[in-house]
């Protein structure tokens, strides 16, 4: 069965610090997709990134960067120069195909609550 | 273009009452999903619908029923609510576009069962 582990339950940093959120996954599929979602205090889920298992290139988007390492089954997320607005719960997720070429189930980790203090 | 909408946003029920959570999407997606989020548990799939007219169980279907009314709408029904169903419910939809199949989530329904 597929599984996503986010070992860090809560992290607290001071503004402008860099912070890395860890994500380790388990799957028997050779093709899969990994995701990060942000859930701010308002409760909605905000899509951050989707990564194909065949693409191990690291990605940077502004202050956000993602490090995908297939060898260690990890997909870690780094926020550089954190800001108070980054305070949220962050979820890592792994896709599992439900139907051929159609529906996918997202298997979520339990989330990491990030608090950025001024 | 509203994306995925859910009603109601909040609901309080007494044990044994029934209710239906509504979800609609305007992106012409074939696949729709219902997840529940419990504290410290992440999201778990309750039911999904791969296309209009089909529905299938997810990870935690007990106590729920669903209806894919048409391509736009996918409702979740609690026939006899229990305190264990206190949760935040998210509806989502998705469609393959090339190699991309992002799931779009609604804003959620916060349900409390007393």
mmCIF file with all atom_site columns, C-alpha atoms in Angstrom:
data_model
loop_
_atom_site.group_PDB
_atom_site.id
_atom_site.type_symbol
_atom_site.label_atom_id
_atom_site.label_alt_id
_atom_site.label_comp_id
_atom_site.label_asym_id
_atom_site.label_entity_id
_atom_site.label_seq_id
_atom_site.pdbx_PDB_ins_code
_atom_site.Cartn_x
_atom_site.Cartn_y
_atom_site.Cartn_z
_atom_site.occupancy
_atom_site.B_iso_or_equiv
_atom_site.pdbx_formal_charge
_atom_site.auth_seq_id
_atom_site.auth_comp_id
_atom_site.auth_asym_id
_atom_site.auth_atom_id
_atom_site.pdbx_PDB_model_num
ATOM 1   C CA . UNK A 1 1   ? 0.000   0.000  0.000   1.00 0.00 ? 1   UNK A CA 1
ATOM 2   C CA . UNK A 1 2   ? 1.105   3.523  -0.624  1.00 0.00 ? 2   UNK A CA 1
ATOM 3   C CA . UNK A 1 3   ? 2.165   5.631  2.309   1.00 0.00 ? 3   UNK A CA 1
ATOM 4   C CA . UNK A 1 4   ? 3.402   9.153  2.946   1.00 0.00 ? 4   UNK A CA 1
ATOM 5   C CA . UNK A 1 5   ? 5.265   10.049 6.112   1.00 0.00 ? 5   UNK A CA 1
ATOM 6   C CA . UNK A 1 6   ? 5.803   13.573 7.352   1.00 0.00 ? 6   UNK A CA 1
ATOM 7   C CA . UNK A 1 7   ? 7.800   13.011 10.507  1.00 0.00 ? 7   UNK A CA 1
ATOM 8   C CA . UNK A 1 8   ? 7.756   16.646 11.602  1.00 0.00 ? 8   UNK A CA 1
ATOM 9   C CA . UNK A 1 9   ? 4.438   17.356 13.287  1.00 0.00 ? 9   UNK A CA 1
ATOM 10  C CA . UNK A 1 10  ? 5.161   20.971 14.120  1.00 0.00 ? 10  UNK A CA 1
ATOM 11  C CA . UNK A 1 11  ? 7.977   23.380 13.311  1.00 0.00 ? 11  UNK A CA 1
ATOM 12  C CA . UNK A 1 12  ? 8.451   26.858 14.678  1.00 0.00 ? 12  UNK A CA 1
ATOM 13  C CA . UNK A 1 13  ? 10.919  29.338 13.177  1.00 0.00 ? 13  UNK A CA 1
ATOM 14  C CA . UNK A 1 14  ? 11.647  33.028 13.322  1.00 0.00 ? 14  UNK A CA 1
ATOM 15  C CA . UNK A 1 15  ? 10.993  35.154 10.263  1.00 0.00 ? 15  UNK A CA 1
ATOM 16  C CA . UNK A 1 16  ? 13.749  35.107 7.634   1.00 0.00 ? 16  UNK A CA 1
ATOM 17  C CA . UNK A 1 17  ? 15.013  31.681 8.692   1.00 0.00 ? 17  UNK A CA 1
ATOM 18  C CA . UNK A 1 18  ? 15.129  28.917 6.097   1.00 0.00 ? 18  UNK A CA 1
ATOM 19  C CA . UNK A 1 19  ? 13.034  25.847 6.875   1.00 0.00 ? 19  UNK A CA 1
ATOM 20  C CA . UNK A 1 20  ? 12.837  22.398 5.295   1.00 0.00 ? 20  UNK A CA 1
ATOM 21  C CA . UNK A 1 21  ? 9.778   20.179 5.527   1.00 0.00 ? 21  UNK A CA 1
ATOM 22  C CA . UNK A 1 22  ? 10.485  16.484 5.102   1.00 0.00 ? 22  UNK A CA 1
ATOM 23  C CA . UNK A 1 23  ? 8.406   13.986 3.155   1.00 0.00 ? 23  UNK A CA 1
ATOM 24  C CA . UNK A 1 24  ? 9.156   10.290 2.709   1.00 0.00 ? 24  UNK A CA 1
ATOM 25  C CA . UNK A 1 25  ? 6.938   8.060  0.609   1.00 0.00 ? 25  UNK A CA 1
ATOM 26  C CA . UNK A 1 26  ? 6.398   4.371  -0.135  1.00 0.00 ? 26  UNK A CA 1
ATOM 27  C CA . UNK A 1 27  ? 5.013   2.992  -3.370  1.00 0.00 ? 27  UNK A CA 1
ATOM 28  C CA . UNK A 1 28  ? 5.404   -0.047 -5.610  1.00 0.00 ? 28  UNK A CA 1
ATOM 29  C CA . UNK A 1 29  ? 4.401   1.890  -8.710  1.00 0.00 ? 29  UNK A CA 1
ATOM 30  C CA . UNK A 1 30  ? 7.097   2.843  -11.198 1.00 0.00 ? 30  UNK A CA 1
ATOM 31  C CA . UNK A 1 31  ? 5.126   5.853  -12.352 1.00 0.00 ? 31  UNK A CA 1
ATOM 32  C CA . UNK A 1 32  ? 3.693   8.105  -9.728  1.00 0.00 ? 32  UNK A CA 1
ATOM 33  C CA . UNK A 1 33  ? 3.205   11.749 -8.854  1.00 0.00 ? 33  UNK A CA 1
ATOM 34  C CA . UNK A 1 34  ? 4.079   13.676 -5.732  1.00 0.00 ? 34  UNK A CA 1
ATOM 35  C CA . UNK A 1 35  ? 2.426   16.843 -4.511  1.00 0.00 ? 35  UNK A CA 1
ATOM 36  C CA . UNK A 1 36  ? 2.700   19.534 -1.890  1.00 0.00 ? 36  UNK A CA 1
ATOM 37  C CA . UNK A 1 37  ? -0.358  21.425 -0.659  1.00 0.00 ? 37  UNK A CA 1
ATOM 38  C CA . UNK A 1 38  ? -0.569  24.362 1.741   1.00 0.00 ? 38  UNK A CA 1
ATOM 39  C CA . UNK A 1 39  ? -3.481  24.753 4.151   1.00 0.00 ? 39  UNK A CA 1
ATOM 40  C CA . UNK A 1 40  ? -3.508  28.222 5.724   1.00 0.00 ? 40  UNK A CA 1
ATOM 41  C CA . UNK A 1 41  ? -5.563  28.959 8.854   1.00 0.00 ? 41  UNK A CA 1
ATOM 42  C CA . UNK A 1 42  ? -8.541  29.808 6.640   1.00 0.00 ? 42  UNK A CA 1
ATOM 43  C CA . UNK A 1 43  ? -8.770  26.098 5.802   1.00 0.00 ? 43  UNK A CA 1
ATOM 44  C CA . UNK A 1 44  ? -8.632  25.862 2.021   1.00 0.00 ? 44  UNK A CA 1
ATOM 45  C CA . UNK A 1 45  ? -6.111  23.631 0.260   1.00 0.00 ? 45  UNK A CA 1
ATOM 46  C CA . UNK A 1 46  ? -3.663  25.473 -1.966  1.00 0.00 ? 46  UNK A CA 1
ATOM 47  C CA . UNK A 1 47  ? -1.821  23.472 -4.615  1.00 0.00 ? 47  UNK A CA 1
ATOM 48  C CA . UNK A 1 48  ? 1.937   24.159 -4.622  1.00 0.00 ? 48  UNK A CA 1
ATOM 49  C CA . UNK A 1 49  ? 3.599   21.606 -6.857  1.00 0.00 ? 49  UNK A CA 1
ATOM 50  C CA . UNK A 1 50  ? 3.176   18.326 -8.711  1.00 0.00 ? 50  UNK A CA 1
ATOM 51  C CA . UNK A 1 51  ? 6.229   16.232 -9.616  1.00 0.00 ? 51  UNK A CA 1
ATOM 52  C CA . UNK A 1 52  ? 6.415   13.238 -11.966 1.00 0.00 ? 52  UNK A CA 1
ATOM 53  C CA . UNK A 1 53  ? 8.465   10.276 -10.730 1.00 0.00 ? 53  UNK A CA 1
ATOM 54  C CA . UNK A 1 54  ? 10.582  10.391 -13.888 1.00 0.00 ? 54  UNK A CA 1
ATOM 55  C CA . UNK A 1 55  ? 11.628  13.974 -13.339 1.00 0.00 ? 55  UNK A CA 1
ATOM 56  C CA . UNK A 1 56  ? 14.214  14.210 -10.568 1.00 0.00 ? 56  UNK A CA 1
ATOM 57  C CA . UNK A 1 57  ? 15.220  17.748 -11.340 1.00 0.00 ? 57  UNK A CA 1
ATOM 58  C CA . UNK A 1 58  ? 14.952  20.053 -8.362  1.00 0.00 ? 58  UNK A CA 1
ATOM 59  C CA . UNK A 1 59  ? 12.509  22.895 -8.754  1.00 0.00 ? 59  UNK A CA 1
ATOM 60  C CA . UNK A 1 60  ? 12.585  26.445 -7.498  1.00 0.00 ? 60  UNK A CA 1
ATOM 61  C CA . UNK A 1 61  ? 9.686   28.875 -7.455  1.00 0.00 ? 61  UNK A CA 1
ATOM 62  C CA . UNK A 1 62  ? 10.514  32.138 -5.753  1.00 0.00 ? 62  UNK A CA 1
ATOM 63  C CA . UNK A 1 63  ? 11.288  31.363 -2.118  1.00 0.00 ? 63  UNK A CA 1
ATOM 64  C CA . UNK A 1 64  ? 10.085  27.768 -2.497  1.00 0.00 ? 64  UNK A CA 1
ATOM 65  C CA . UNK A 1 65  ? 12.228  24.868 -3.632  1.00 0.00 ? 65  UNK A CA 1
ATOM 66  C CA . UNK A 1 66  ? 11.708  21.132 -3.794  1.00 0.00 ? 66  UNK A CA 1
ATOM 67  C CA . UNK A 1 67  ? 14.278  18.355 -3.634  1.00 0.00 ? 67  UNK A CA 1
ATOM 68  C CA . UNK A 1 68  ? 13.127  15.046 -5.117  1.00 0.00 ? 68  UNK A CA 1
ATOM 69  C CA . UNK A 1 69  ? 15.411  12.053 -4.450  1.00 0.00 ? 69  UNK A CA 1
ATOM 70  C CA . UNK A 1 70  ? 14.133  8.757  -5.774  1.00 0.00 ? 70  UNK A CA 1
ATOM 71  C CA . UNK A 1 71  ? 17.011  6.857  -4.143  1.00 0.00 ? 71  UNK A CA 1
ATOM 72  C CA . UNK A 1 72  ? 15.775  7.800  -0.682  1.00 0.00 ? 72  UNK A CA 1
ATOM 73  C CA . UNK A 1 73  ? 12.050  8.101  -1.607  1.00 0.00 ? 73  UNK A CA 1
ATOM 74  C CA . UNK A 1 74  ? 11.978  11.666 -0.400  1.00 0.00 ? 74  UNK A CA 1
ATOM 75  C CA . UNK A 1 75  ? 10.402  14.850 -1.683  1.00 0.00 ? 75  UNK A CA 1
ATOM 76  C CA . UNK A 1 76  ? 11.453  17.641 0.656   1.00 0.00 ? 76  UNK A CA 1
ATOM 77  C CA . UNK A 1 77  ? 10.214  21.213 0.570   1.00 0.00 ? 77  UNK A CA 1
ATOM 78  C CA . UNK A 1 78  ? 12.334  24.219 1.557   1.00 0.00 ? 78  UNK A CA 1
ATOM 79  C CA . UNK A 1 79  ? 11.128  27.741 2.223   1.00 0.00 ? 79  UNK A CA 1
ATOM 80  C CA . UNK A 1 80  ? 13.897  30.303 2.050   1.00 0.00 ? 80  UNK A CA 1
ATOM 81  C CA . UNK A 1 81  ? 13.697  33.487 4.119   1.00 0.00 ? 81  UNK A CA 1
ATOM 82  C CA . UNK A 1 82  ? 10.417  32.459 5.711   1.00 0.00 ? 82  UNK A CA 1
ATOM 83  C CA . UNK A 1 83  ? 7.660   34.995 6.299   1.00 0.00 ? 83  UNK A CA 1
ATOM 84  C CA . UNK A 1 84  ? 4.756   35.137 8.729   1.00 0.00 ? 84  UNK A CA 1
ATOM 85  C CA . UNK A 1 85  ? 2.365   34.494 5.808   1.00 0.00 ? 85  UNK A CA 1
ATOM 86  C CA . UNK A 1 86  ? 4.024   31.100 5.321   1.00 0.00 ? 86  UNK A CA 1
ATOM 87  C CA . UNK A 1 87  ? 2.444   29.928 8.575   1.00 0.00 ? 87  UNK A CA 1
ATOM 88  C CA . UNK A 1 88  ? 0.203   27.019 7.610   1.00 0.00 ? 88  UNK A CA 1
ATOM 89  C CA . UNK A 1 89  ? -0.103  23.262 7.611   1.00 0.00 ? 89  UNK A CA 1
ATOM 90  C CA . UNK A 1 90  ? 1.768   21.715 4.686   1.00 0.00 ? 90  UNK A CA 1
ATOM 91  C CA . UNK A 1 91  ? 0.765   18.367 3.245   1.00 0.00 ? 91  UNK A CA 1
ATOM 92  C CA . UNK A 1 92  ? 2.795   16.067 1.064   1.00 0.00 ? 92  UNK A CA 1
ATOM 93  C CA . UNK A 1 93  ? 0.740   13.668 -1.073  1.00 0.00 ? 93  UNK A CA 1
ATOM 94  C CA . UNK A 1 94  ? 1.276   10.747 -3.440  1.00 0.00 ? 94  UNK A CA 1
ATOM 95  C CA . UNK A 1 95  ? -1.064  9.790  -6.264  1.00 0.00 ? 95  UNK A CA 1
ATOM 96  C CA . UNK A 1 96  ? -2.486  6.322  -6.676  1.00 0.00 ? 96  UNK A CA 1
ATOM 97  C CA . UNK A 1 97  ? -4.285  5.447  -9.894  1.00 0.00 ? 97  UNK A CA 1
ATOM 98  C CA . UNK A 1 98  ? -7.879  4.322  -9.334  1.00 0.00 ? 98  UNK A CA 1
ATOM 99  C CA . UNK A 1 99  ? -8.877  3.829  -12.946 1.00 0.00 ? 99  UNK A CA 1
ATOM 100 C CA . UNK A 1 100 ? -6.850  3.389  -16.116 1.00 0.00 ? 100 UNK A CA 1
ATOM 101 C CA . UNK A 1 101 ? -5.939  6.851  -17.386 1.00 0.00 ? 101 UNK A CA 1
ATOM 102 C CA . UNK A 1 102 ? -8.604  8.470  -15.230 1.00 0.00 ? 102 UNK A CA 1
ATOM 103 C CA . UNK A 1 103 ? -9.246  8.945  -11.534 1.00 0.00 ? 103 UNK A CA 1
ATOM 104 C CA . UNK A 1 104 ? -6.407  9.226  -9.073  1.00 0.00 ? 104 UNK A CA 1
ATOM 105 C CA . UNK A 1 105 ? -6.528  8.985  -5.310  1.00 0.00 ? 105 UNK A CA 1
ATOM 106 C CA . UNK A 1 106 ? -4.258  11.251 -3.332  1.00 0.00 ? 106 UNK A CA 1
ATOM 107 C CA . UNK A 1 107 ? -2.627  9.609  -0.327  1.00 0.00 ? 107 UNK A CA 1
ATOM 108 C CA . UNK A 1 108 ? -1.784  12.372 2.119   1.00 0.00 ? 108 UNK A CA 1
ATOM 109 C CA . UNK A 1 109 ? 0.752   12.601 4.873   1.00 0.00 ? 109 UNK A CA 1
ATOM 110 C CA . UNK A 1 110 ? -0.473  13.834 8.238   1.00 0.00 ? 110 UNK A CA 1
ATOM 111 C CA . UNK A 1 111 ? 0.881   17.299 7.618   1.00 0.00 ? 111 UNK A CA 1
ATOM 112 C CA . UNK A 1 112 ? 3.481   19.577 9.185   1.00 0.00 ? 112 UNK A CA 1
ATOM 113 C CA . UNK A 1 113 ? 2.290   22.676 10.982  1.00 0.00 ? 113 UNK A CA 1
ATOM 114 C CA . UNK A 1 114 ? 4.690   25.530 10.324  1.00 0.00 ? 114 UNK A CA 1
ATOM 115 C CA . UNK A 1 115 ? 4.605   28.605 12.512  1.00 0.00 ? 115 UNK A CA 1
ATOM 116 C CA . UNK A 1 116 ? 6.718   31.584 11.474  1.00 0.00 ? 116 UNK A CA 1
ATOM 117 C CA . UNK A 1 117 ? 7.132   34.077 14.271  1.00 0.00 ? 117 UNK A CA 1
ATOM 118 C CA . UNK A 1 118 ? 7.900   37.747 13.644  1.00 0.00 ? 118 UNK A CA 1
ATOM 119 C CA . UNK B 2 1   ? -15.239 30.265 -13.424 1.00 0.00 ? 1   UNK B CA 1
ATOM 120 C CA . UNK B 2 2   ? -15.865 29.289 -9.777  1.00 0.00 ? 2   UNK B CA 1
ATOM 121 C CA . UNK B 2 3   ? -13.882 26.016 -9.791  1.00 0.00 ? 3   UNK B CA 1
ATOM 122 C CA . UNK B 2 4   ? -15.219 23.636 -7.126  1.00 0.00 ? 4   UNK B CA 1
ATOM 123 C CA . UNK B 2 5   ? -17.985 24.886 -4.837  1.00 0.00 ? 5   UNK B CA 1
ATOM 124 C CA . UNK B 2 6   ? -19.378 23.214 -1.730  1.00 0.00 ? 6   UNK B CA 1
ATOM 125 C CA . UNK B 2 7   ? -22.448 23.872 0.363   1.00 0.00 ? 7   UNK B CA 1
ATOM 126 C CA . UNK B 2 8   ? -22.942 24.328 3.215   1.00 0.00 ? 8   UNK B CA 1
ATOM 127 C CA . UNK B 2 9   ? -19.726 25.772 4.688   1.00 0.00 ? 9   UNK B CA 1
ATOM 128 C CA . UNK B 2 10  ? -20.678 24.825 8.239   1.00 0.00 ? 10  UNK B CA 1
ATOM 129 C CA . UNK B 2 11  ? -23.232 22.415 9.689   1.00 0.00 ? 11  UNK B CA 1
ATOM 130 C CA . UNK B 2 12  ? -24.112 21.128 13.147  1.00 0.00 ? 12  UNK B CA 1
ATOM 131 C CA . UNK B 2 13  ? -26.148 17.923 13.403  1.00 0.00 ? 13  UNK B CA 1
ATOM 132 C CA . UNK B 2 14  ? -27.486 15.837 16.219  1.00 0.00 ? 14  UNK B CA 1
ATOM 133 C CA . UNK B 2 15  ? -26.681 12.135 16.312  1.00 0.00 ? 15  UNK B CA 1
ATOM 134 C CA . UNK B 2 16  ? -29.049 10.245 14.021  1.00 0.00 ? 16  UNK B CA 1
ATOM 135 C CA . UNK B 2 17  ? -29.932 13.189 11.792  1.00 0.00 ? 17  UNK B CA 1
ATOM 136 C CA . UNK B 2 18  ? -29.323 13.009 8.076   1.00 0.00 ? 18  UNK B CA 1
ATOM 137 C CA . UNK B 2 19  ? -27.950 15.543 5.638   1.00 0.00 ? 19  UNK B CA 1
ATOM 138 C CA . UNK B 2 20  ? -26.486 15.911 2.172   1.00 0.00 ? 20  UNK B CA 1
ATOM 139 C CA . UNK B 2 21  ? -23.312 17.801 1.337   1.00 0.00 ? 21  UNK B CA 1
ATOM 140 C CA . UNK B 2 22  ? -23.389 19.335 -2.114  1.00 0.00 ? 22  UNK B CA 1
ATOM 141 C CA . UNK B 2 23  ? -20.479 19.751 -4.501  1.00 0.00 ? 23  UNK B CA 1
ATOM 142 C CA . UNK B 2 24  ? -20.369 21.230 -7.981  1.00 0.00 ? 24  UNK B CA 1
ATOM 143 C CA . UNK B 2 25  ? -17.557 21.942 -10.457 1.00 0.00 ? 25  UNK B CA 1
ATOM 144 C CA . UNK B 2 26  ? -17.622 24.039 -13.593 1.00 0.00 ? 26  UNK B CA 1
ATOM 145 C CA . UNK B 2 27  ? -14.395 22.764 -15.200 1.00 0.00 ? 27  UNK B CA 1
ATOM 146 C CA . UNK B 2 28  ? -16.036 19.920 -17.149 1.00 0.00 ? 28  UNK B CA 1
ATOM 147 C CA . UNK B 2 29  ? -13.991 17.356 -15.221 1.00 0.00 ? 29  UNK B CA 1
ATOM 148 C CA . UNK B 2 30  ? -14.890 13.686 -15.408 1.00 0.00 ? 30  UNK B CA 1
ATOM 149 C CA . UNK B 2 31  ? -13.506 12.626 -12.014 1.00 0.00 ? 31  UNK B CA 1
ATOM 150 C CA . UNK B 2 32  ? -14.839 13.848 -8.684  1.00 0.00 ? 32  UNK B CA 1
ATOM 151 C CA . UNK B 2 33  ? -13.920 12.901 -5.117  1.00 0.00 ? 33  UNK B CA 1
ATOM 152 C CA . UNK B 2 34  ? -14.971 13.267 -1.506  1.00 0.00 ? 34  UNK B CA 1
ATOM 153 C CA . UNK B 2 35  ? -12.304 13.373 1.214   1.00 0.00 ? 35  UNK B CA 1
ATOM 154 C CA . UNK B 2 36  ? -12.536 13.870 4.945   1.00 0.00 ? 36  UNK B CA 1
ATOM 155 C CA . UNK B 2 37  ? -9.908  15.591 7.066   1.00 0.00 ? 37  UNK B CA 1
ATOM 156 C CA . UNK B 2 38  ? -9.562  14.773 10.735  1.00 0.00 ? 38  UNK B CA 1
ATOM 157 C CA . UNK B 2 39  ? -7.086  16.441 13.109  1.00 0.00 ? 39  UNK B CA 1
ATOM 158 C CA . UNK B 2 40  ? -3.620  15.000 12.689  1.00 0.00 ? 40  UNK B CA 1
ATOM 159 C CA . UNK B 2 41  ? -4.781  12.558 9.997   1.00 0.00 ? 41  UNK B CA 1
ATOM 160 C CA . UNK B 2 42  ? -4.352  14.327 6.678   1.00 0.00 ? 42  UNK B CA 1
ATOM 161 C CA . UNK B 2 43  ? -7.126  13.748 4.113   1.00 0.00 ? 43  UNK B CA 1
ATOM 162 C CA . UNK B 2 44  ? -8.670  10.353 3.402   1.00 0.00 ? 44  UNK B CA 1
ATOM 163 C CA . UNK B 2 45  ? -10.761 9.376  0.408   1.00 0.00 ? 45  UNK B CA 1
ATOM 164 C CA . UNK B 2 46  ? -14.394 8.495  1.148   1.00 0.00 ? 46  UNK B CA 1
ATOM 165 C CA . UNK B 2 47  ? -15.860 7.929  -2.338  1.00 0.00 ? 47  UNK B CA 1
ATOM 166 C CA . UNK B 2 48  ? -15.002 8.891  -5.870  1.00 0.00 ? 48  UNK B CA 1
ATOM 167 C CA . UNK B 2 49  ? -16.689 9.041  -9.237  1.00 0.00 ? 49  UNK B CA 1
ATOM 168 C CA . UNK B 2 50  ? -14.596 8.349  -12.316 1.00 0.00 ? 50  UNK B CA 1
ATOM 169 C CA . UNK B 2 51  ? -17.297 9.624  -14.656 1.00 0.00 ? 51  UNK B CA 1
ATOM 170 C CA . UNK B 2 52  ? -20.966 10.527 -14.758 1.00 0.00 ? 52  UNK B CA 1
ATOM 171 C CA . UNK B 2 53  ? -23.037 7.551  -13.671 1.00 0.00 ? 53  UNK B CA 1
ATOM 172 C CA . UNK B 2 54  ? -20.275 5.721  -11.790 1.00 0.00 ? 54  UNK B CA 1
ATOM 173 C CA . UNK B 2 55  ? -19.251 5.794  -8.138  1.00 0.00 ? 55  UNK B CA 1
ATOM 174 C CA . UNK B 2 56  ? -16.801 3.702  -6.121  1.00 0.00 ? 56  UNK B CA 1
ATOM 175 C CA . UNK B 2 57  ? -15.705 3.340  -2.529  1.00 0.00 ? 57  UNK B CA 1
ATOM 176 C CA . UNK B 2 58  ? -12.509 4.894  -1.275  1.00 0.00 ? 58  UNK B CA 1
ATOM 177 C CA . UNK B 2 59  ? -10.634 4.264  1.925   1.00 0.00 ? 59  UNK B CA 1
ATOM 178 C CA . UNK B 2 60  ? -13.327 5.188  4.503   1.00 0.00 ? 60  UNK B CA 1
ATOM 179 C CA . UNK B 2 61  ? -16.822 4.751  2.922   1.00 0.00 ? 61  UNK B CA 1
ATOM 180 C CA . UNK B 2 62  ? -18.768 3.383  5.912   1.00 0.00 ? 62  UNK B CA 1
ATOM 181 C CA . UNK B 2 63  ? -21.688 5.571  6.947   1.00 0.00 ? 63  UNK B CA 1
ATOM 182 C CA . UNK B 2 64  ? -21.814 7.502  3.678   1.00 0.00 ? 64  UNK B CA 1
ATOM 183 C CA . UNK B 2 65  ? -23.575 7.347  0.339   1.00 0.00 ? 65  UNK B CA 1
ATOM 184 C CA . UNK B 2 66  ? -22.902 9.360  -2.792  1.00 0.00 ? 66  UNK B CA 1
ATOM 185 C CA . UNK B 2 67  ? -24.718 10.393 -5.938  1.00 0.00 ? 67  UNK B CA 1
ATOM 186 C CA . UNK B 2 68  ? -23.174 11.618 -9.169  1.00 0.00 ? 68  UNK B CA 1
ATOM 187 C CA . UNK B 2 69  ? -26.182 13.603 -10.261 1.00 0.00 ? 69  UNK B CA 1
ATOM 188 C CA . UNK B 2 70  ? -24.634 14.755 -13.541 1.00 0.00 ? 70  UNK B CA 1
ATOM 189 C CA . UNK B 2 71  ? -21.181 15.659 -14.770 1.00 0.00 ? 71  UNK B CA 1
ATOM 190 C CA . UNK B 2 72  ? -21.077 18.814 -12.619 1.00 0.00 ? 72  UNK B CA 1
ATOM 191 C CA . UNK B 2 73  ? -22.483 17.597 -9.311  1.00 0.00 ? 73  UNK B CA 1
ATOM 192 C CA . UNK B 2 74  ? -21.393 14.984 -6.775  1.00 0.00 ? 74  UNK B CA 1
ATOM 193 C CA . UNK B 2 75  ? -23.222 14.825 -3.447  1.00 0.00 ? 75  UNK B CA 1
ATOM 194 C CA . UNK B 2 76  ? -22.330 13.065 -0.192  1.00 0.00 ? 76  UNK B CA 1
ATOM 195 C CA . UNK B 2 77  ? -25.087 11.861 2.120   1.00 0.00 ? 77  UNK B CA 1
ATOM 196 C CA . UNK B 2 78  ? -24.960 10.955 5.776   1.00 0.00 ? 78  UNK B CA 1
ATOM 197 C CA . UNK B 2 79  ? -28.074 8.873  6.476   1.00 0.00 ? 79  UNK B CA 1
ATOM 198 C CA . UNK B 2 80  ? -27.692 8.700  10.263  1.00 0.00 ? 80  UNK B CA 1
ATOM 199 C CA . UNK B 2 81  ? -24.948 10.990 11.501  1.00 0.00 ? 81  UNK B CA 1
ATOM 200 C CA . UNK B 2 82  ? -22.594 9.837  14.260  1.00 0.00 ? 82  UNK B CA 1
ATOM 201 C CA . UNK B 2 83  ? -20.102 11.850 16.341  1.00 0.00 ? 83  UNK B CA 1
ATOM 202 C CA . UNK B 2 84  ? -17.281 9.973  14.574  1.00 0.00 ? 84  UNK B CA 1
ATOM 203 C CA . UNK B 2 85  ? -18.307 11.763 11.388  1.00 0.00 ? 85  UNK B CA 1
ATOM 204 C CA . UNK B 2 86  ? -17.376 15.130 12.841  1.00 0.00 ? 86  UNK B CA 1
ATOM 205 C CA . UNK B 2 87  ? -14.799 16.305 10.334  1.00 0.00 ? 87  UNK B CA 1
ATOM 206 C CA . UNK B 2 88  ? -13.994 18.713 7.545   1.00 0.00 ? 88  UNK B CA 1
ATOM 207 C CA . UNK B 2 89  ? -15.189 17.410 4.183   1.00 0.00 ? 89  UNK B CA 1
ATOM 208 C CA . UNK B 2 90  ? -13.497 18.359 0.942   1.00 0.00 ? 90  UNK B CA 1
ATOM 209 C CA . UNK B 2 91  ? -14.787 17.766 -2.547  1.00 0.00 ? 91  UNK B CA 1
ATOM 210 C CA . UNK B 2 92  ? -12.339 17.672 -5.459  1.00 0.00 ? 92  UNK B CA 1
ATOM 211 C CA . UNK B 2 93  ? -12.374 17.187 -9.204  1.00 0.00 ? 93  UNK B CA 1
ATOM 212 C CA . UNK B 2 94  ? -9.732  16.303 -11.767 1.00 0.00 ? 94  UNK B CA 1
ATOM 213 C CA . UNK B 2 95  ? -9.131  15.670 -15.435 1.00 0.00 ? 95  UNK B CA 1
ATOM 214 C CA . UNK B 2 96  ? -6.103  14.571 -17.458 1.00 0.00 ? 96  UNK B CA 1
ATOM 215 C CA . UNK B 2 97  ? -4.744  17.336 -19.656 1.00 0.00 ? 97  UNK B CA 1
ATOM 216 C CA . UNK B 2 98  ? -1.700  15.936 -21.415 1.00 0.00 ? 98  UNK B CA 1
ATOM 217 C CA . UNK B 2 99  ? 0.408   14.527 -18.581 1.00 0.00 ? 99  UNK B CA 1
ATOM 218 C CA . UNK B 2 100 ? -1.159  16.723 -15.931 1.00 0.00 ? 100 UNK B CA 1
ATOM 219 C CA . UNK B 2 101 ? -3.947  15.584 -13.629 1.00 0.00 ? 101 UNK B CA 1
ATOM 220 C CA . UNK B 2 102 ? -4.154  18.170 -10.867 1.00 0.00 ? 102 UNK B CA 1
ATOM 221 C CA . UNK B 2 103 ? -6.948  17.764 -8.347  1.00 0.00 ? 103 UNK B CA 1
ATOM 222 C CA . UNK B 2 104 ? -8.829  20.983 -7.627  1.00 0.00 ? 104 UNK B CA 1
ATOM 223 C CA . UNK B 2 105 ? -10.322 21.197 -4.151  1.00 0.00 ? 105 UNK B CA 1
ATOM 224 C CA . UNK B 2 106 ? -13.396 22.992 -2.898  1.00 0.00 ? 106 UNK B CA 1
ATOM 225 C CA . UNK B 2 107 ? -13.288 25.206 0.209   1.00 0.00 ? 107 UNK B CA 1
ATOM 226 C CA . UNK B 2 108 ? -14.519 22.463 2.539   1.00 0.00 ? 108 UNK B CA 1
ATOM 227 C CA . UNK B 2 109 ? -17.548 21.843 4.780   1.00 0.00 ? 109 UNK B CA 1
ATOM 228 C CA . UNK B 2 110 ? -16.982 21.796 8.525   1.00 0.00 ? 110 UNK B CA 1
ATOM 229 C CA . UNK B 2 111 ? -19.433 19.305 10.062  1.00 0.00 ? 111 UNK B CA 1
ATOM 230 C CA . UNK B 2 112 ? -20.013 18.798 13.775  1.00 0.00 ? 112 UNK B CA 1
ATOM 231 C CA . UNK B 2 113 ? -22.159 15.928 15.024  1.00 0.00 ? 113 UNK B CA 1
ATOM 232 C CA . UNK B 2 114 ? -23.279 16.255 18.634  1.00 0.00 ? 114 UNK B CA 1
#
